[in-house]
Coordinates of C-alpha atoms and ligand atoms in Angstrom, one line a residue:
X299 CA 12.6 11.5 -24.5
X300 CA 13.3 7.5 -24.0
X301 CA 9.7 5.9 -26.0
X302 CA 9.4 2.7 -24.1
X303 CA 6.1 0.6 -25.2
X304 CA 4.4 -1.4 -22.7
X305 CA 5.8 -4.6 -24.6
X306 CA 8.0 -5.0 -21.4
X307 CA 5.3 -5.4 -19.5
X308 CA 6.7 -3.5 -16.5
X309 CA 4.0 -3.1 -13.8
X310 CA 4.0 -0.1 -11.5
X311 CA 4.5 -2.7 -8.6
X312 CA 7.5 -4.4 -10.2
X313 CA 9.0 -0.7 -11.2
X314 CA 8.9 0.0 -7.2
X315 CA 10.7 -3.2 -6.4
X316 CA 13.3 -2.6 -9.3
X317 CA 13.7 1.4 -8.1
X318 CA 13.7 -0.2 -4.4
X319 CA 17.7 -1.2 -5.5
X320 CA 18.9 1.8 -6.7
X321 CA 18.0 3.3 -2.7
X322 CA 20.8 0.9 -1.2
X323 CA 19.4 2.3 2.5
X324 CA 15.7 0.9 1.1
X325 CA 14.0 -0.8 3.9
X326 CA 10.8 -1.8 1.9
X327 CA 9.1 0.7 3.6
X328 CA 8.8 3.1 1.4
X329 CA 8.1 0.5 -1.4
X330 CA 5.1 -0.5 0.5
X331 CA 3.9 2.9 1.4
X332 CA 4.4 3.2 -2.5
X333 CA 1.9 0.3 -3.3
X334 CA -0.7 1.0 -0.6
X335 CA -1.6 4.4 -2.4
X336 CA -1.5 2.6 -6.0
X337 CA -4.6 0.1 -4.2
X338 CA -6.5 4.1 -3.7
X339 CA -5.3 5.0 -6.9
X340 CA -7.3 2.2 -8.5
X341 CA -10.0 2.4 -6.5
X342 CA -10.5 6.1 -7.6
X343 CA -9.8 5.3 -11.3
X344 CA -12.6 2.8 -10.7
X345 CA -15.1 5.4 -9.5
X346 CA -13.9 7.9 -11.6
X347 CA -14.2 6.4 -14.8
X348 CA -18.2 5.1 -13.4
X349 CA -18.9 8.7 -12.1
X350 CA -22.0 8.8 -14.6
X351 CA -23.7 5.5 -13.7
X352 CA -22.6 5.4 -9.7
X353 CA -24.4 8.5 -8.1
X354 CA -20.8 10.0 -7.1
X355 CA -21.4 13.3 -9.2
X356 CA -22.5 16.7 -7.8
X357 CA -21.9 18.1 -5.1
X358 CA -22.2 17.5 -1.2
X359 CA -23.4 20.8 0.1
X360 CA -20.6 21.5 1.5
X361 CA -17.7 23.7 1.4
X362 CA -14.1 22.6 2.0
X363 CA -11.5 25.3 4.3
X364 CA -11.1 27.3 1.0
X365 CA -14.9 27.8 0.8
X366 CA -14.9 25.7 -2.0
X367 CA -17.8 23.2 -3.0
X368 CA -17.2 19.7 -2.2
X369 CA -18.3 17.5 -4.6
X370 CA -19.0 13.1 -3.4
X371 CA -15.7 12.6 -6.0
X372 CA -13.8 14.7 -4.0
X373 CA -14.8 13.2 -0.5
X374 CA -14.7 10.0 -2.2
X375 CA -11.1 10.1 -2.9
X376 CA -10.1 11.8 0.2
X377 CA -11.3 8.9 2.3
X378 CA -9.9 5.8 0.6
X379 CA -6.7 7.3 0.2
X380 CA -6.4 7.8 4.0
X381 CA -8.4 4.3 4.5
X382 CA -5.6 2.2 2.6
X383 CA -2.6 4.1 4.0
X384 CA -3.4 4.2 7.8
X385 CA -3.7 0.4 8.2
X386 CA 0.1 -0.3 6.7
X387 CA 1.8 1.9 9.1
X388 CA 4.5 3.0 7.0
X389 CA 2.9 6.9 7.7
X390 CA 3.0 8.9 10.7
X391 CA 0.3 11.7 9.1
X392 CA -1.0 12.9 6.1
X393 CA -2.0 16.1 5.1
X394 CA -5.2 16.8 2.4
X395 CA -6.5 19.8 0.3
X396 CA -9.8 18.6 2.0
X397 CA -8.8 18.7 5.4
X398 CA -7.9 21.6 7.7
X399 CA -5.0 20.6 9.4
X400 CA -2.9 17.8 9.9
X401 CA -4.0 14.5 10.1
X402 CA -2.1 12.2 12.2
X403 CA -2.6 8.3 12.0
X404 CA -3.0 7.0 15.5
X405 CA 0.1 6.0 17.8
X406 CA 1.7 2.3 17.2
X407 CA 0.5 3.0 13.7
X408 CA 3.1 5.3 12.5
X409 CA 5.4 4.7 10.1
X410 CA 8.8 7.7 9.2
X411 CA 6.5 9.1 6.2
X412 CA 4.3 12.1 5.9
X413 CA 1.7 11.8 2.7
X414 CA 0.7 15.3 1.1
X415 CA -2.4 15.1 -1.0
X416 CA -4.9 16.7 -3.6
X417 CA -7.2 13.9 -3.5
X418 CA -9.1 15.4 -7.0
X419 CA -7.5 18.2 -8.9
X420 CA -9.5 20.3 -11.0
X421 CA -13.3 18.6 -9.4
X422 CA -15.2 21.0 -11.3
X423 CA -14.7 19.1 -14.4
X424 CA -15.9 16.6 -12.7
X425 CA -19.4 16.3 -13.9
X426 CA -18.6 17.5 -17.8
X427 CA -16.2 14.2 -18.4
X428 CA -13.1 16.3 -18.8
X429 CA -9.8 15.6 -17.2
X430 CA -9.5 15.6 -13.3
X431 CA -6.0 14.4 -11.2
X432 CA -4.8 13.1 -7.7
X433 CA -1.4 14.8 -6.7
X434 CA 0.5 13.6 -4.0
X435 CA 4.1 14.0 -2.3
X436 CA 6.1 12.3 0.3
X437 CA 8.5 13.4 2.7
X438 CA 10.5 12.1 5.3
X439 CA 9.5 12.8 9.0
X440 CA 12.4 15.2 10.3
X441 CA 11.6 14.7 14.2
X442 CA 10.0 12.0 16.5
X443 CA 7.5 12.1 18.8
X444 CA 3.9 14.4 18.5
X445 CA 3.7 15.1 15.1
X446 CA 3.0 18.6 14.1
X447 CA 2.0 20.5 11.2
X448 CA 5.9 21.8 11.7
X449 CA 6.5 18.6 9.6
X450 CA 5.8 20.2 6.9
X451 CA 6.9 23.7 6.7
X452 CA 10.1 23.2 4.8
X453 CA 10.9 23.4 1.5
X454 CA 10.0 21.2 -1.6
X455 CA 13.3 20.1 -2.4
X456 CA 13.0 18.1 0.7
X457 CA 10.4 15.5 -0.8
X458 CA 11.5 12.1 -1.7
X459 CA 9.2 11.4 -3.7
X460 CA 5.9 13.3 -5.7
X461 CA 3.4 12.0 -8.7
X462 CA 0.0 12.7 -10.4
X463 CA -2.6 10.6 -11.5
X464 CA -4.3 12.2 -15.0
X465 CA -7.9 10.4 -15.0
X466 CA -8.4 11.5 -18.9
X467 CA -9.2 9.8 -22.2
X468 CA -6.9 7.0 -20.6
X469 CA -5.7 7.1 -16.7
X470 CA -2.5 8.3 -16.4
X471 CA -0.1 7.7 -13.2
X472 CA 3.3 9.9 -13.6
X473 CA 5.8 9.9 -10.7
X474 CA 9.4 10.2 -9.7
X475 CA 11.7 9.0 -6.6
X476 CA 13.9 11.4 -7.5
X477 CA 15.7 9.8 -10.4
X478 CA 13.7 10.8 -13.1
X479 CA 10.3 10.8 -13.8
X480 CA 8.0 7.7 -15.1
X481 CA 5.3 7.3 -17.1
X482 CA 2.7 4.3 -16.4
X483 CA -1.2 4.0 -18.1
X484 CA -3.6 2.0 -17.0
X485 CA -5.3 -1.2 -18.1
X486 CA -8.8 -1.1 -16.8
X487 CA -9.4 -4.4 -17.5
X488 CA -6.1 -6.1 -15.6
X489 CA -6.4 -3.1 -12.9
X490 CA -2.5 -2.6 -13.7
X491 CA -0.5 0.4 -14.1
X492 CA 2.1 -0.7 -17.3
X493 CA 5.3 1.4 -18.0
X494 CA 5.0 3.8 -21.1
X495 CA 7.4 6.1 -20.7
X496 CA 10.6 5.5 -19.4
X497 CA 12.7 8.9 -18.0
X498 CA 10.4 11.6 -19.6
X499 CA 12.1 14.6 -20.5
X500 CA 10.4 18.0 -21.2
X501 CA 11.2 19.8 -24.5
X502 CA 13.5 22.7 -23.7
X503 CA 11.3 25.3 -25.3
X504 CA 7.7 24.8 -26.5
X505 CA 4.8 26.5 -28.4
X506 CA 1.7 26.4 -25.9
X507 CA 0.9 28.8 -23.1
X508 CA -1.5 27.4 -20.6
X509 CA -3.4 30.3 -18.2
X510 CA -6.8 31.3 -17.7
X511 CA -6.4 34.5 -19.7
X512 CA -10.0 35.6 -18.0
X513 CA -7.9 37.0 -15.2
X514 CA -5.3 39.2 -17.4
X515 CA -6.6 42.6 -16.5
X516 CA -6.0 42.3 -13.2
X517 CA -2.3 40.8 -13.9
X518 CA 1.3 42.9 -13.5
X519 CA 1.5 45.0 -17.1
X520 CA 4.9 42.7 -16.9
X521 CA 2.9 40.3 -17.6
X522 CA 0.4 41.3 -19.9
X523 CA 3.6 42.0 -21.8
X524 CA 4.7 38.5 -21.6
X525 CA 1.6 37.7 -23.1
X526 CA 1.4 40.1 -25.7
X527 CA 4.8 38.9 -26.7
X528 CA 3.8 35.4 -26.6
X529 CA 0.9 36.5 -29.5
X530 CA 3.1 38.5 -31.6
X531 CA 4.5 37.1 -35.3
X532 CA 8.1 36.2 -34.8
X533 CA 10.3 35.9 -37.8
X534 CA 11.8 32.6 -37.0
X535 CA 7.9 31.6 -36.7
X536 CA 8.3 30.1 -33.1
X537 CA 5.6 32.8 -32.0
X538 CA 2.6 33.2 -31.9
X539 CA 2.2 30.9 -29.2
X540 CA -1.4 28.6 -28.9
X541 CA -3.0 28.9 -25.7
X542 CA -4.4 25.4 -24.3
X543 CA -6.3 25.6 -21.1
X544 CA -8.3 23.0 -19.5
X545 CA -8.7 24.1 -15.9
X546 CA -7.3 21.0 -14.5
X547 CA -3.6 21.5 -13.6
X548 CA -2.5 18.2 -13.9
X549 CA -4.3 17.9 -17.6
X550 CA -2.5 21.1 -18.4
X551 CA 0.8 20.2 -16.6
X552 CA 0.4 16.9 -17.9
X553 CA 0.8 18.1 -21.8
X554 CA 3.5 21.0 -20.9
X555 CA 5.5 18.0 -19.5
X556 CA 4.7 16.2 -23.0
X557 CA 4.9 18.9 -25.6
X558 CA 6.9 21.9 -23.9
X559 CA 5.8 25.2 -23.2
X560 CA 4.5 26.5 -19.7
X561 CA 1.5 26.6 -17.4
X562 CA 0.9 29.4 -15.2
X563 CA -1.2 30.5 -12.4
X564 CA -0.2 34.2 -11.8
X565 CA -0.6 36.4 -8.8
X566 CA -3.3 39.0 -9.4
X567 CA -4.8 42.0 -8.0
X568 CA -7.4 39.9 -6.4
X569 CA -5.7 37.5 -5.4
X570 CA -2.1 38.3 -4.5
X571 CA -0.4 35.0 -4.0
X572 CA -2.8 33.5 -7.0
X573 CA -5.1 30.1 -6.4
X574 CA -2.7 27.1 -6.4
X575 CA -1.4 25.8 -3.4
X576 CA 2.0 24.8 -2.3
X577 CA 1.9 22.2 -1.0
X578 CA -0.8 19.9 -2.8
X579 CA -0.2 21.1 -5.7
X580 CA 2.6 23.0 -7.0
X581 CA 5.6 21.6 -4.4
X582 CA 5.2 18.3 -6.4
X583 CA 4.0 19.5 -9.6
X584 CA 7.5 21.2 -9.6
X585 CA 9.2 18.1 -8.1
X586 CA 8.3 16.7 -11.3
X587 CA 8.7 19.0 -13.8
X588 CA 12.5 19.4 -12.8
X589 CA 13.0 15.9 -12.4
X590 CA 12.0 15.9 -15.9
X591 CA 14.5 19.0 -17.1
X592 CA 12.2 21.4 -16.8
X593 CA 11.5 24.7 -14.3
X594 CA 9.0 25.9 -11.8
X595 CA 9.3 29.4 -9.8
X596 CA 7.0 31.9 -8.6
X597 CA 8.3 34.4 -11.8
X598 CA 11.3 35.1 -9.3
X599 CA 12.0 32.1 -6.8
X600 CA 12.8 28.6 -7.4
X601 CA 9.3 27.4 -5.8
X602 CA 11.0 24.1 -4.4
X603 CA 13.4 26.1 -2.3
X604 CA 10.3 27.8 -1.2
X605 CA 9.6 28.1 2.5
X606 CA 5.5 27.7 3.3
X607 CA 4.6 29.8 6.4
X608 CA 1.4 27.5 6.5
X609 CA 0.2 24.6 5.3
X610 CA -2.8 26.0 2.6
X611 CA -0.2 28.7 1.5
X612 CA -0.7 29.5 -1.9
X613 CA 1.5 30.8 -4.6
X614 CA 1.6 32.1 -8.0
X615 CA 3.2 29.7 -10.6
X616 CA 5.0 29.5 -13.6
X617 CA 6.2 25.4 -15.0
X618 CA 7.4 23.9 -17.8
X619 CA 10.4 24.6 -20.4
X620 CA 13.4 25.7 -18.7
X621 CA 13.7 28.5 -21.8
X622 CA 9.8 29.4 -21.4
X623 CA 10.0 29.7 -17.4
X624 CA 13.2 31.9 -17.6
X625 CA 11.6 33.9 -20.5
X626 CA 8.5 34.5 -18.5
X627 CA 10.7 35.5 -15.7
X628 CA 13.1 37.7 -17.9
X629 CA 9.7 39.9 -18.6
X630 CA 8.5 39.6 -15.2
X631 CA 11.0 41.4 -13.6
X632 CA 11.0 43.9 -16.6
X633 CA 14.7 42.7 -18.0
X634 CA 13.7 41.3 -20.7
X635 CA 15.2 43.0 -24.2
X636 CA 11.6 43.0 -26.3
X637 CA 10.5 45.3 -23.0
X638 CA 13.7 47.6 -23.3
X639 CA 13.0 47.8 -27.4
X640 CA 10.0 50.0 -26.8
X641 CA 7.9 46.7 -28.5
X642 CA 7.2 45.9 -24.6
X643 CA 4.4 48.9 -24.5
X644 CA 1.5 47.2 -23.3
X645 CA -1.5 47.6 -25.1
X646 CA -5.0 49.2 -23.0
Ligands
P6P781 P1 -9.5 28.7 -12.7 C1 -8.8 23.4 -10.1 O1 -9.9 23.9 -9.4 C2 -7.6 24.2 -9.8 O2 -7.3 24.1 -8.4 C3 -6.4 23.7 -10.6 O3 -6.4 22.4 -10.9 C4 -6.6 24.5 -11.9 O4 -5.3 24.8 -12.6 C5 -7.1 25.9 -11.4 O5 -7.8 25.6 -10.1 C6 -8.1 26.5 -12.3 O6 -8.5 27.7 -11.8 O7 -9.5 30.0 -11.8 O8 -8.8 28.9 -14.0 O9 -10.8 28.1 -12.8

């Protein structure tokens, strides 16, 4: 992993203007699309960072389309991001956990770009000061004229661009075009985004699982095996695993990007295609985590060649270490030799 300091003072701005030469077809376009949304970034950071002193905790009393309370954060965030990327016209539509459909920006305003976003990750942390996130992901219109939700029913190998924003003990912007993935923090007090970490790679195995082990009785016994392998002695003492779990997934994606291992959000019995959705937030989540080396399926399909029926499809997920995912995979679909030793019994 390429350690750059911020001694090169390399803004986010400047790093879209240099990355705007590698794309020789780059019209500027995107690069401005690019900057728009670092203006809502900031402006988020800003009210994150004051949610204690600015009346933006709690919630709204109301519910988004997953039933979900909305909390003023979360509306918050949803609004400026759409507010600073209608005016440039570099996008045709963008589509937010918060909204129900599509939303397109209005004719004579629309630019060959579609904006996927989850304007706060993980908003239930919200108002106990521990990590929350913006995802978002880009792709490319495919047709012209009306534009229809059909925009965006095609796989996540198709976007040209994804990133998070980690609003933690510092704030955290991580994104990729593609050609890697890049690491900026932020300096309150310039209201700049400085390069930290240049081409981030993930470690190819790690020693963290990250799940919300509340759920395992109602999980696959594949996967309870997985588990119960993760927590048994090895002798080469890479097991037992620690388990870190924040309930954010872009805090906990975040450090399995950092320090290897995997995060997962299993299917189970209650619900069957498990809690995170495609496209807001797994689609780029696993953009970037194979930009970065690393591998994200649904414990048996590549999740960026993954098809969504409809646009709040959700999916189970397993990110991180390439040697981790295909482990958890291996046990999944009961190949795994620990399960064929007769150790893979799982326990009551
Ligand atoms: P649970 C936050 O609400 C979120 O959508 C993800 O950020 C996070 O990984 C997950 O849900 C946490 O869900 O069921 O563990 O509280």
């Amino acid at each position: 992993m390429a350690i750059v300091t911020a001694k090169r003072l390399v803004t986010i701005e400047r790093h879209i203007a240099e990355q705007e030469h590698l794309h020789p077809h780059a019209t500027g376009e995107f690069s401005r699309l690019l900057r728009d949304l670092m203006l809502a970034i900031r402006l988020i950071a800003r009210e994150v960072s004051r949610a204690g002193l600015n009346d933006i905790l709690g919630l709204t009393g109301t519910t988004n389309v997953y039933g979900e309370a909305v909390r003023k954060l979360d509306v918050y965030a949803h609004e400026v991001i759409i507010r600073a990327l209608e005016h440039g016209g570099h996008v045709c539509a963008v589509a937010s956990e918060e909204s129900e459909g599509l939303l397109p920006f209005p004719a004579g305003r629309r630019g060959k770009y579609l904006l996927v976003f989850d304007p706060l990750d993980g908003s239930s942390n919200i108002d106990v000061n521990a990590p929350i996130g913006t995802i978002f992901s880009i792709y490319r219109r495919r047709y012209r004229g009306e534009v229809t939700p059909e925009e965006l029913l095609r796989p996540g190998s198709e976007q040209v661009a994804a990133g998070y924003v980690c609003y933690g003990s510092s704030i955290t912007l991580v994104y990729s075009t593609g050609k890697g993935v890049d690491v900026f923090t932020y300096d309150p007090t310039l209201g700049e985004f400085f390069l930290t970490i240049e081409q981030l790679r993930i470690p190819r195995r790690g020693k963290q699982y990250s799940v919300n082990e509340g759920n395992a009785k109602r999980w696959v016994p594949e996967l309870q095996q997985y588990l119960d392998y993760l927590k048994t002695s090895s002798e080469d003492g890479q097991r037992p695993y620690s388990l870190r779990y924040i309930g954010t997934a872009v805090a906990d994606v975040h450090r399995v990007l950092h320090y290897g291992g995997l995060f997962m959000y299993p299917a189970d019995q209650a619900n069957p295609s498990g809690k995170l959705r495609l496209l807001y937030e797994v689609n780029p989540l696993a953009f970037l985590v194979e930009q970065a080396g690393g591998r994200a399926s649904d414990g048996y399909r590549r999740i960026l060649d993954i098809v969504p029926e409809t646009l709040h499809q959700r999916v189970p997920v397993f990110l991180g270490s390439p040697d981790d995912v295909a482990e958890a995979e291996a046990f999944l679909q009961g190949r795994h030799p620990w399960q064929q030793s007769g150790n893979g019994h799982h326990l009551p």
